[in-house]
XYZ file of C-alpha atoms in Angstrom:
648
model
C -32.848 34.713 84.982
C -32.798 35.278 81.241
C -31.410 37.512 78.557
C -33.506 39.437 76.057
C -31.908 40.091 72.668
C -33.269 43.273 71.137
C -32.550 44.259 67.573
C -33.422 47.561 65.915
C -33.735 47.701 62.118
C -34.269 50.922 60.163
C -36.358 50.933 56.976
C -35.688 53.111 53.925
C -38.230 55.635 55.176
C -36.376 55.986 58.472
C -38.842 53.999 60.543
C -37.324 51.793 63.226
C -38.518 48.240 63.826
C -37.727 46.729 67.238
C -37.697 42.923 67.690
C -37.175 41.149 71.021
C -36.013 37.541 71.353
C -35.646 35.728 74.706
C -32.328 33.928 75.167
C -32.652 31.298 77.941
C -29.672 30.199 79.986
C -26.945 31.842 82.038
C -24.402 32.042 79.172
C -24.747 33.009 75.532
C -22.223 33.322 72.688
C -21.588 36.118 70.230
C -19.899 35.794 66.825
C -20.094 35.715 63.024
C -21.327 32.138 62.753
C -25.066 31.720 62.559
C -25.071 29.169 65.397
C -24.237 31.784 68.029
C -26.929 33.177 70.310
C -26.074 36.682 69.080
C -25.263 36.518 65.344
C -23.328 39.520 64.000
C -22.659 39.170 60.198
C -19.542 41.313 60.221
C -16.115 40.297 58.871
C -14.507 42.231 61.732
C -16.058 39.796 64.181
C -14.623 36.316 64.750
C -16.838 33.225 64.203
C -16.822 32.731 68.019
C -15.893 36.141 69.279
C -17.079 36.335 72.900
C -19.230 34.806 75.639
C -21.683 36.743 77.758
C -22.815 35.326 81.092
C -24.396 36.287 84.430
C -24.268 34.333 87.671
C -26.537 36.541 89.839
C -28.964 37.934 87.272
C -27.552 41.467 87.605
C -23.882 41.566 86.806
C -22.733 40.602 83.287
C -19.327 39.088 82.498
C -18.069 39.507 78.897
C -14.946 37.565 77.764
C -13.288 37.520 74.288
C -12.559 33.967 72.900
C -10.357 34.157 69.763
C -7.787 36.913 70.291
C -9.812 39.909 69.085
C -11.181 41.973 71.932
C -14.009 44.472 72.085
C -14.330 48.154 72.840
C -15.830 49.329 76.131
C -16.164 53.059 76.652
C -13.388 53.749 74.169
C -10.969 51.139 75.513
C -10.148 47.744 73.947
C -10.520 44.916 76.473
C -10.446 41.109 76.505
C -12.800 40.792 79.495
C -15.098 43.062 81.472
C -17.663 42.907 84.344
C -20.678 45.167 83.853
C -23.511 46.125 86.213
C -26.668 45.838 84.106
C -28.456 48.409 86.281
C -25.786 51.012 85.463
C -25.585 49.921 81.796
C -22.726 49.964 79.336
C -21.975 50.113 75.588
C -19.674 47.573 73.855
C -18.524 47.631 70.249
C -17.868 44.585 68.066
C -16.659 45.691 64.625
C -19.305 48.006 63.141
C -21.997 46.910 65.657
C -22.854 48.240 69.083
C -24.036 46.064 71.970
C -25.836 47.982 74.768
C -26.304 46.272 78.148
C -29.344 47.463 80.180
C -31.844 46.147 82.687
C -35.632 45.968 82.485
C -37.270 44.407 85.495
C -35.649 41.065 86.216
C -34.265 40.629 82.701
C -30.999 41.772 81.197
C -31.544 43.436 77.817
C -28.844 43.188 75.132
C -29.495 45.718 72.355
C -27.644 45.090 69.059
C -27.544 47.673 66.260
C -25.286 48.680 63.412
C -23.903 52.121 64.134
C -21.821 53.138 61.106
C -20.258 52.096 57.760
C -16.708 53.101 58.345
C -15.319 50.035 56.458
C -16.399 47.078 54.334
C -16.257 44.942 57.406
C -19.057 46.923 58.991
C -21.519 46.334 56.133
C -24.235 43.765 56.439
C -23.013 41.547 53.558
C -22.843 37.797 52.986
C -19.395 36.339 53.639
C -19.632 34.022 50.581
C -20.339 36.952 48.290
C -17.578 39.040 49.766
C -14.950 36.428 48.885
C -16.377 35.427 45.423
C -16.832 36.917 41.954
C -20.596 37.060 42.363
C -20.541 40.801 42.508
C -18.806 41.127 39.164
C -20.857 38.492 37.266
C -24.152 39.138 35.472
C -27.316 38.518 37.414
C -29.190 35.222 37.530
C -31.954 36.408 35.281
C -29.590 37.508 32.519
C -27.588 34.269 32.825
C -30.737 32.137 32.672
C -32.016 33.851 29.525
C -28.592 33.623 27.871
C -28.319 29.904 28.626
C -31.862 29.266 27.369
C -31.109 30.994 24.077
C -27.908 28.981 23.627
C -29.754 25.726 24.296
C -32.443 26.705 21.811
C -29.881 27.462 19.100
C -27.659 24.434 19.743
C -30.256 21.740 20.336
C -33.344 22.861 18.417
C -32.730 25.483 15.761
C -29.342 24.059 14.768
C -30.483 20.425 14.362
C -33.598 21.486 12.430
C -31.492 23.608 10.102
C -28.973 20.747 9.589
C -31.750 18.255 8.842
C -33.438 20.603 6.385
C -30.149 21.413 4.650
C -29.214 17.772 3.985
C -32.609 16.088 3.598
C -32.164 15.744 -0.173
C -28.502 14.679 0.000
C -27.607 10.992 -0.301
C -24.499 11.322 1.838
C -23.382 14.248 3.933
C -19.893 15.721 3.776
C -17.484 15.101 6.602
C -17.406 17.217 9.729
C -19.768 17.997 12.569
C -23.485 18.427 11.906
C -25.768 20.102 14.416
C -28.390 17.336 14.462
C -25.797 14.917 15.857
C -26.607 16.549 19.183
C -29.852 14.560 19.148
C -28.061 11.223 18.747
C -28.271 9.067 21.865
C -25.094 7.145 21.004
C -22.980 5.671 18.179
C -24.516 3.320 15.622
C -24.032 -0.430 15.753
C -21.523 -2.142 13.486
C -24.327 -3.243 11.149
C -25.294 0.381 10.485
C -21.921 2.076 10.754
C -22.051 2.956 7.047
C -25.044 5.226 7.819
C -23.110 7.389 10.261
C -23.265 10.414 7.956
C -26.681 9.596 6.522
C -29.152 10.248 9.344
C -32.032 11.006 6.960
C -31.962 7.454 5.587
C -33.795 6.347 8.753
C -35.067 9.631 10.192
C -37.040 10.595 7.107
C -39.379 13.238 8.533
C -38.660 15.779 11.227
C -40.242 15.072 14.621
C -41.579 11.728 13.351
C -40.305 8.474 14.874
C -38.540 5.984 12.610
C -41.182 4.000 10.734
C -41.139 0.403 9.499
C -41.105 1.724 5.940
C -37.643 3.158 6.509
C -36.398 -0.216 7.811
C -37.979 -2.340 5.085
C -36.399 -0.112 2.456
C -33.115 -1.904 3.161
C -34.155 -4.996 5.115
C -36.215 -6.744 2.469
C -37.259 -10.381 2.210
C -37.509 -12.246 5.473
C -37.434 -9.043 7.507
C -40.813 -7.935 6.208
C -42.752 -10.559 8.117
C -42.744 -12.317 11.408
C -41.726 -15.934 11.783
C -44.050 -18.558 10.362
C -45.440 -19.428 13.797
C -46.626 -15.864 14.337
C -47.544 -14.970 10.773
C -50.027 -17.860 10.520
C -51.735 -17.002 13.786
C -54.952 -14.924 13.732
C -54.624 -11.385 15.012
C -57.196 -12.069 17.722
C -55.092 -14.977 18.958
C -51.943 -12.877 19.098
C -53.759 -10.185 21.076
C -55.225 -12.758 23.460
C -51.760 -14.197 24.135
C -50.384 -10.902 25.391
C -50.360 -10.232 29.091
C -52.893 -7.650 30.311
C -51.215 -4.230 30.413
C -50.912 -2.506 33.743
C -51.864 1.063 34.565
C -48.378 2.367 33.855
C -48.172 0.566 30.520
C -51.508 2.010 29.407
C -50.328 5.496 30.329
C -47.062 5.037 28.409
C -48.947 3.640 25.427
C -51.183 6.713 25.436
C -48.201 9.057 25.438
C -46.546 7.044 22.638
C -49.654 7.261 20.494
C -49.984 10.993 21.134
C -46.413 11.659 20.039
C -46.629 9.443 16.935
C -44.754 6.464 18.355
C -47.090 3.531 17.632
C -46.421 0.107 19.119
C -45.216 -2.852 17.111
C -42.547 -1.054 15.090
C -39.246 -2.711 14.165
C -37.343 -0.390 16.514
C -39.348 -1.625 19.487
C -37.128 -4.718 19.380
C -34.122 -3.686 17.276
C -32.889 -0.728 19.279
C -30.175 1.444 17.781
C -27.666 4.006 19.042
C -26.667 1.623 21.835
C -22.971 1.744 21.000
C -20.556 0.112 18.576
C -20.717 -3.619 18.052
C -23.688 -5.801 17.118
C -27.186 -4.571 17.826
C -28.276 -5.711 21.295
C -30.544 -8.731 21.347
C -34.167 -8.254 22.248
C -34.572 -8.582 26.025
C -36.214 -11.699 27.363
C -39.164 -9.697 28.676
C -40.323 -9.098 25.100
C -40.924 -12.857 24.677
C -42.014 -13.627 28.239
C -44.745 -10.973 28.174
C -46.729 -13.322 25.920
C -45.303 -16.796 26.532
C -45.395 -16.662 30.333
C -48.868 -17.922 31.261
C -49.996 -17.847 27.638
C -51.815 -21.183 27.693
C -54.331 -20.053 30.304
C -55.012 -16.785 28.471
C -55.555 -18.562 25.139
C -57.904 -21.136 26.662
C -59.860 -18.351 28.342
C -60.186 -16.595 24.978
C -61.390 -19.781 23.265
C -58.186 -20.741 21.422
C -56.340 -24.048 21.571
C -52.716 -23.489 22.665
C -50.103 -25.260 20.568
C -46.979 -24.391 22.586
C -46.146 -24.667 26.263
C -45.526 -21.731 28.578
C -41.999 -20.331 28.719
C -40.644 -17.471 30.791
C -36.975 -18.112 31.595
C -34.625 -20.822 30.331
C -33.238 -21.469 33.782
C -36.593 -21.918 35.548
C -39.543 -22.235 33.153
C -38.952 -23.742 29.729
C -40.656 -26.717 28.008
C -38.754 -29.869 27.095
C -37.339 -29.991 23.565
C -39.462 -31.509 20.785
C -37.150 -32.640 17.964
C -38.302 -33.789 14.521
C -38.076 -37.592 14.161
C -39.238 -40.286 11.749
C -41.238 -42.947 13.558
C -40.841 -45.330 10.574
C -38.368 -45.522 7.681
C -39.352 -43.046 5.000
C -42.134 -41.549 7.144
C -42.786 -37.827 7.373
C -40.945 -36.174 10.295
C -43.102 -35.446 13.349
C -42.369 -33.758 16.660
C -41.766 -35.879 19.729
C -41.256 -34.728 23.306
C -38.034 -35.919 24.920
C -39.817 -36.035 28.270
C -41.850 -39.069 27.144
C -38.973 -41.546 27.346
C -36.909 -43.244 24.663
C -37.578 -41.970 21.146
C -36.447 -43.610 17.923
C -35.586 -41.904 14.661
C -35.750 -44.344 11.756
C -33.242 -42.909 9.317
C -32.693 -46.157 7.385
C -29.164 -46.961 8.627
C -27.761 -49.761 10.756
C -25.032 -48.347 12.943
C -23.913 -49.259 16.498
C -22.302 -46.235 18.167
C -21.118 -48.269 21.141
C -19.089 -50.621 18.931
C -17.345 -47.774 17.091
C -16.581 -45.763 20.253
C -15.109 -48.626 22.292
C -11.665 -47.989 23.706
C -10.674 -51.591 22.986
C -11.558 -54.134 20.340
C -11.162 -54.495 16.607
C -12.476 -51.028 15.710
C -10.057 -49.331 18.104
C -7.129 -51.386 16.801
C -8.040 -50.510 13.211
C -8.249 -46.809 14.104
C -4.844 -46.951 15.759
C -3.348 -48.558 12.659
C -4.711 -45.709 10.486
C -3.288 -42.862 12.581
C -0.719 -41.937 9.980
C -3.218 -41.760 7.112
C -6.448 -40.436 8.607
C -5.428 -38.696 11.815
C -7.125 -41.206 14.133
C -6.147 -41.585 17.747
C -5.906 -44.740 19.828
C -9.645 -45.211 19.133
C -12.377 -43.613 17.069
C -13.755 -40.270 18.211
C -17.054 -38.604 17.274
C -15.223 -36.021 15.167
C -13.700 -38.732 12.958
C -17.080 -39.286 11.284
C -19.234 -36.287 12.272
C -17.733 -33.210 10.655
C -19.009 -29.623 11.026
C -20.259 -27.533 8.134
C -17.978 -24.944 6.575
C -19.431 -22.273 8.887
C -19.122 -24.559 11.925
C -22.768 -24.275 12.876
C -24.248 -27.657 12.033
C -22.894 -31.157 11.449
C -22.776 -32.409 7.884
C -24.702 -35.573 6.994
C -22.381 -38.586 7.087
C -21.129 -39.596 3.636
C -19.796 -43.037 2.773
C -16.936 -41.846 0.580
C -15.761 -39.199 3.033
C -16.475 -40.635 6.464
C -16.739 -44.428 6.154
C -14.666 -45.613 3.193
C -11.341 -45.411 5.041
C -12.454 -48.466 7.045
C -15.378 -49.914 5.082
C -13.935 -50.438 1.613
C -16.079 -51.221 -1.434
C -13.093 -52.288 -3.571
C -13.437 -55.444 -5.666
C -10.611 -55.295 -8.241
C -7.206 -53.764 -8.863
C -6.165 -53.050 -12.447
C -2.671 -51.723 -13.060
C -2.423 -50.328 -9.553
C -5.836 -48.601 -9.740
C -8.564 -49.929 -7.434
C -12.096 -50.303 -8.734
C -14.904 -49.866 -6.197
C -18.610 -50.529 -6.197
C -20.790 -47.462 -6.738
C -22.203 -46.452 -3.359
C -25.840 -45.423 -3.445
C -26.458 -46.976 -6.881
C -27.622 -50.604 -6.430
C -28.344 -51.161 -10.127
C -24.868 -49.951 -11.038
C -23.365 -52.321 -8.460
C -25.141 -55.258 -10.111
C -24.027 -54.154 -13.575
C -20.384 -53.730 -12.497
C -20.204 -57.189 -10.909
C -21.795 -58.941 -13.922
C -19.477 -57.124 -16.302
C -16.460 -58.028 -14.172
C -17.201 -61.760 -14.097
C -18.079 -61.911 -17.798
C -15.072 -59.991 -19.108
C -12.316 -61.178 -16.797
C -10.963 -64.770 -16.919
C -9.891 -66.577 -13.776
C -6.295 -66.409 -12.694
C -4.134 -68.526 -15.062
C -2.078 -71.224 -13.288
C 1.672 -71.012 -13.708
C 1.731 -74.484 -15.251
C -0.103 -73.230 -18.357
C 2.355 -70.544 -19.378
C 6.087 -70.051 -19.933
C 8.767 -72.741 -20.004
C 8.214 -74.096 -16.516
C 8.890 -77.774 -16.096
C 5.791 -79.927 -15.742
C 5.360 -83.412 -14.415
C 4.438 -85.960 -17.120
C 0.757 -86.824 -17.371
C -0.665 -83.684 -15.676
C -2.744 -82.612 -18.701
C -4.022 -86.119 -19.320
C -5.116 -86.533 -15.734
C -6.965 -83.160 -15.804
C -5.206 -81.824 -12.779
C -4.414 -78.470 -14.441
C -5.822 -78.109 -17.908
C -9.345 -79.369 -17.271
C -9.702 -77.496 -13.932
C -8.743 -74.136 -15.468
C -10.965 -74.349 -18.527
C -13.872 -75.660 -16.470
C -13.521 -72.522 -14.327
C -13.509 -70.349 -17.467
C -16.732 -71.944 -18.665
C -18.485 -71.569 -15.305
C -17.224 -68.041 -14.450
C -20.149 -65.976 -15.952
C -22.580 -67.838 -13.701
C -20.559 -66.797 -10.651
C -21.708 -63.159 -11.122
C -25.145 -63.869 -9.693
C -23.548 -65.437 -6.630
C -21.355 -62.343 -6.158
C -24.333 -59.994 -6.463
C -26.314 -62.042 -3.977
C -23.394 -62.063 -1.556
C -23.022 -58.251 -1.647
C -26.698 -57.693 -0.726
C -26.984 -60.559 1.795
C -25.941 -60.907 5.421
C -22.229 -60.319 5.772
C -22.084 -58.415 2.492
C -20.816 -54.873 1.934
C -24.328 -53.375 1.666
C -26.267 -55.538 4.125
C -24.305 -54.623 7.250
C -25.254 -50.917 7.058
C -28.493 -50.831 5.027
C -31.884 -52.511 4.926
C -32.020 -54.557 1.691
C -35.082 -55.553 -0.339
C -34.496 -58.706 -2.450
C -35.771 -58.799 -6.041
C -39.512 -59.518 -6.222
C -42.144 -59.179 -8.934
C -39.650 -58.053 -11.524
C -37.883 -55.515 -9.296
C -34.122 -55.322 -8.869
C -32.189 -55.341 -5.631
C -33.240 -52.252 -3.634
C -31.718 -50.424 -0.664
C -33.893 -48.528 1.806
C -33.378 -44.778 1.389
C -31.337 -43.084 4.090
C -32.784 -39.906 5.613
C -30.353 -38.011 7.806
C -32.152 -35.154 9.538
C -30.023 -32.005 9.097
C -31.750 -30.125 11.919
C -33.755 -31.798 14.661
C -34.620 -28.663 16.678
C -36.154 -26.385 14.048
C -37.660 -23.969 16.582
C -34.371 -23.284 18.310
C -30.830 -22.558 17.237
C -27.707 -24.472 18.194
C -24.206 -23.498 17.110
C -21.671 -26.332 17.290
C -18.835 -23.886 16.672
C -19.698 -22.049 19.891
C -19.395 -25.367 21.778
C -16.176 -26.608 20.158
C -14.371 -26.650 23.527
C -16.953 -29.089 24.911
C -16.604 -32.847 24.419
C -19.367 -34.381 22.313
C -20.168 -36.945 25.011
C -20.813 -34.184 27.560
C -24.031 -33.372 25.698
C -24.715 -36.563 23.725
C -24.495 -38.671 26.855
C -26.203 -41.771 25.390
C -23.904 -42.137 22.373
C -21.330 -44.437 23.967
C -23.971 -47.052 24.857
C -26.204 -46.780 21.789
C -26.480 -50.038 19.855
C -28.701 -48.850 16.981
C -28.669 -45.916 14.611
C -32.378 -45.387 15.363
C -31.565 -44.198 18.907
C -32.198 -40.460 19.176
C -29.077 -38.949 20.721
C -30.233 -35.315 20.862
C -29.461 -33.728 24.267
C -32.402 -32.821 26.455
C -33.184 -29.727 28.474
C -31.285 -31.045 31.480
C -27.998 -31.319 29.589
C -28.268 -27.710 28.414
C -29.030 -26.484 31.928
C -25.705 -27.879 33.104
C -24.185 -24.680 31.656
C -27.015 -22.371 30.555
C -29.106 -20.372 33.024
C -31.754 -17.706 32.593
C -31.187 -14.159 31.399
C -30.780 -12.857 34.940
C -28.906 -15.931 36.197
C -31.995 -17.794 37.460
C -31.496 -21.563 37.740
C -33.010 -24.654 39.324
C -29.761 -26.559 39.860
C -26.228 -25.586 40.813
C -24.176 -24.608 37.755
C -20.386 -24.452 37.888
C -19.874 -22.151 34.895
C -23.133 -20.325 34.223
C -23.910 -18.799 30.839
C -26.801 -16.352 30.942
C -29.088 -17.290 28.058
C -31.935 -14.991 26.999
C -34.541 -16.163 24.517
C -32.775 -14.465 21.603
C -29.699 -16.661 22.038
C -31.523 -19.679 20.582
C -34.778 -18.460 19.065
C -35.275 -16.364 15.956
C -38.249 -14.128 15.354
C -37.778 -13.746 11.612
C -37.930 -16.945 9.598
C -34.672 -16.565 7.696
C -33.244 -19.910 8.816
C -30.014 -18.349 10.051
C -28.499 -17.431 13.359
C -30.675 -15.169 15.499
C -29.992 -11.504 14.765
C -27.604 -12.247 11.890
C -29.148 -11.754 8.433
C -27.812 -14.114 5.770
C -26.208 -11.359 3.710
C -24.246 -10.109 6.721
C -22.708 -13.425 7.677
C -18.989 -13.699 7.319
C -18.032 -14.919 3.860
C -14.497 -15.987 3.058
C -12.815 -15.838 -0.297
C -10.880 -18.501 -2.143
C -8.609 -18.254 -5.175
C -8.523 -21.632 -6.938
C -6.073 -22.479 -9.726
C -8.362 -24.220 -12.216
C -12.022 -25.053 -11.947
C -12.024 -28.781 -11.116
C -14.554 -31.358 -12.285
C -17.721 -31.646 -10.162
C -16.582 -34.934 -8.676
C -13.414 -33.476 -7.152
C -13.742 -33.485 -3.357
C -10.660 -31.432 -2.530
C -12.282 -28.195 -3.630
C -15.479 -28.690 -1.652
C -13.443 -29.442 1.448
C -11.881 -26.001 1.149
C -14.707 -23.859 -0.148
C -17.882 -25.817 0.520
C -20.386 -26.385 -2.245
C -21.058 -23.365 -4.440
C -24.775 -23.580 -3.737
C -24.187 -22.731 -0.056
C -22.639 -19.390 -0.950
C -20.133 -19.588 1.893
C -17.281 -18.340 -0.252
C -16.697 -16.019 -3.136
C -14.616 -18.150 -5.496
C -12.172 -16.659 -7.962
C -10.935 -19.126 -10.590
C -7.529 -18.260 -12.017
C -5.816 -20.417 -14.615
C -2.465 -18.757 -13.934
C -2.249 -19.931 -10.334
C 0.349 -22.679 -9.943
C -1.633 -25.266 -7.986
C -4.357 -25.885 -5.459
C -1.965 -25.574 -2.549
C -1.868 -21.809 -3.155
C -5.500 -21.481 -2.161
C -6.181 -18.656 0.263
C -9.172 -18.269 2.501
C -10.817 -19.905 5.448
C -11.245 -23.640 5.106
C -14.266 -25.670 6.091
């Protein structure tokens, strides 16, 4: 047994179209929801209005489900039993359901019979309860929106650009071409917020290098020395082979006047306030990952090792060292064992960093004057530069003289010292001292002191004193020899050359390397919370100043991992470190991504310009040649203590 659903639709010409649809099963549902077997889109019909079933294939039972009944032969009922052979007509809202029989099937004919109310119209329920009927049509809305977009995002920006292209600085307010901006400018370019045309010179033309170089002159015109000296063919051979997608993107970029290799390929703008984002690691790894094999294949000799990620693939450091005193610095790989750097000094780190012993006791006794602790620390002798980036070369007068004194005479409470770094002056000062100064006069030769009879005659006082006066000038040579010999003030720290072939006493020149890792950047100020010995692990057991104490790759990997967190060992506090954190592309000698003219510069107001030898001023402002401070010299200021600014 089955039901046949028959629908009759009338066209505009009055023609009727009859469609039959079999409905399997003994029970079917009728309602407004589309999931019913008989769907009647009429608001006068409940979503699940009634069920229609037959148990014997002839008689039909109709039952209402949700309170609203149906009309049968003019009467409103909630349930009815109908003989399909006799037939019957039921009404649900504005629709009529006719029950009839054809053969073994029960036919249910559904048709709309009138339009007595809105509920009887064949309308969509969503439209009936919305404002769709009162709004403009989709076509009109689409054209209106398209015109607004055209005016706001094309015509308006072009008009704004054309109106202000010859203006150095735009007036305040909103300008239509700001709609094209992908975000706020970085802090380095915030002054150009109202001057879009300074970079975007031509309409529909990408920013060119010429626009960048107009402001970023000098070191920003060229690549770093390592790249600038390389042949173009070598640079092209080092690059990784582009994939299919990259070639397609490169073709589109060329078509739309966006050539590769521009400044903005690396220095992206409109990424938000703050410093410009560093170049992603992929920019470097595209060439340096597997570069050696590509260069060898192209016939070039590779000079650098492969590098892809600091945490997983990075070559060992190669600091600059002097293999012999006075020799030219050369690169040496830390992976090849112990390396010496002959700087010309004699200095045992282990002796000075001992927790016990004479050095520690001397440091403890100087706590009130020099700020020492119970023993010497690295920071007592190794002091950072004024900007905190590098460590200053050790100076005798500043870092050593508090313990290693060069004093040789006191005159009227003023101590005279030997001239450090000037051997000939040391010799001259000692000779002059012994020639011009008599020995200490015994008390028995002056005043009214009582003397024992016969002392002069026996030579116990008189002859001894005047014999010393006569021999004193010859003692100068002994004093000079003692200063430059073992146990003397100069010998213990320096290599001494004795006079030979008419030469004077000479001291081997001291060469303190200011920067060992010239291809990478290290900022001591950024590591000020870390103990020196955590990185310079060999310092406490070093017995010679020639020991190279530069940390290796392993020490850095204790904290630094790759850009995406990649690492080879477990790291407690991981710092993601892309290539741009340590390596600079432009050879300006400064921090990566920080041009020299944009570095923070303090200001100092000094009372009176001091003589060049005064150290107090340089401790506050640094040397003038470094340009770390803008100094203002004012004679009206009361004293140096009123200095303002950031100290070194």
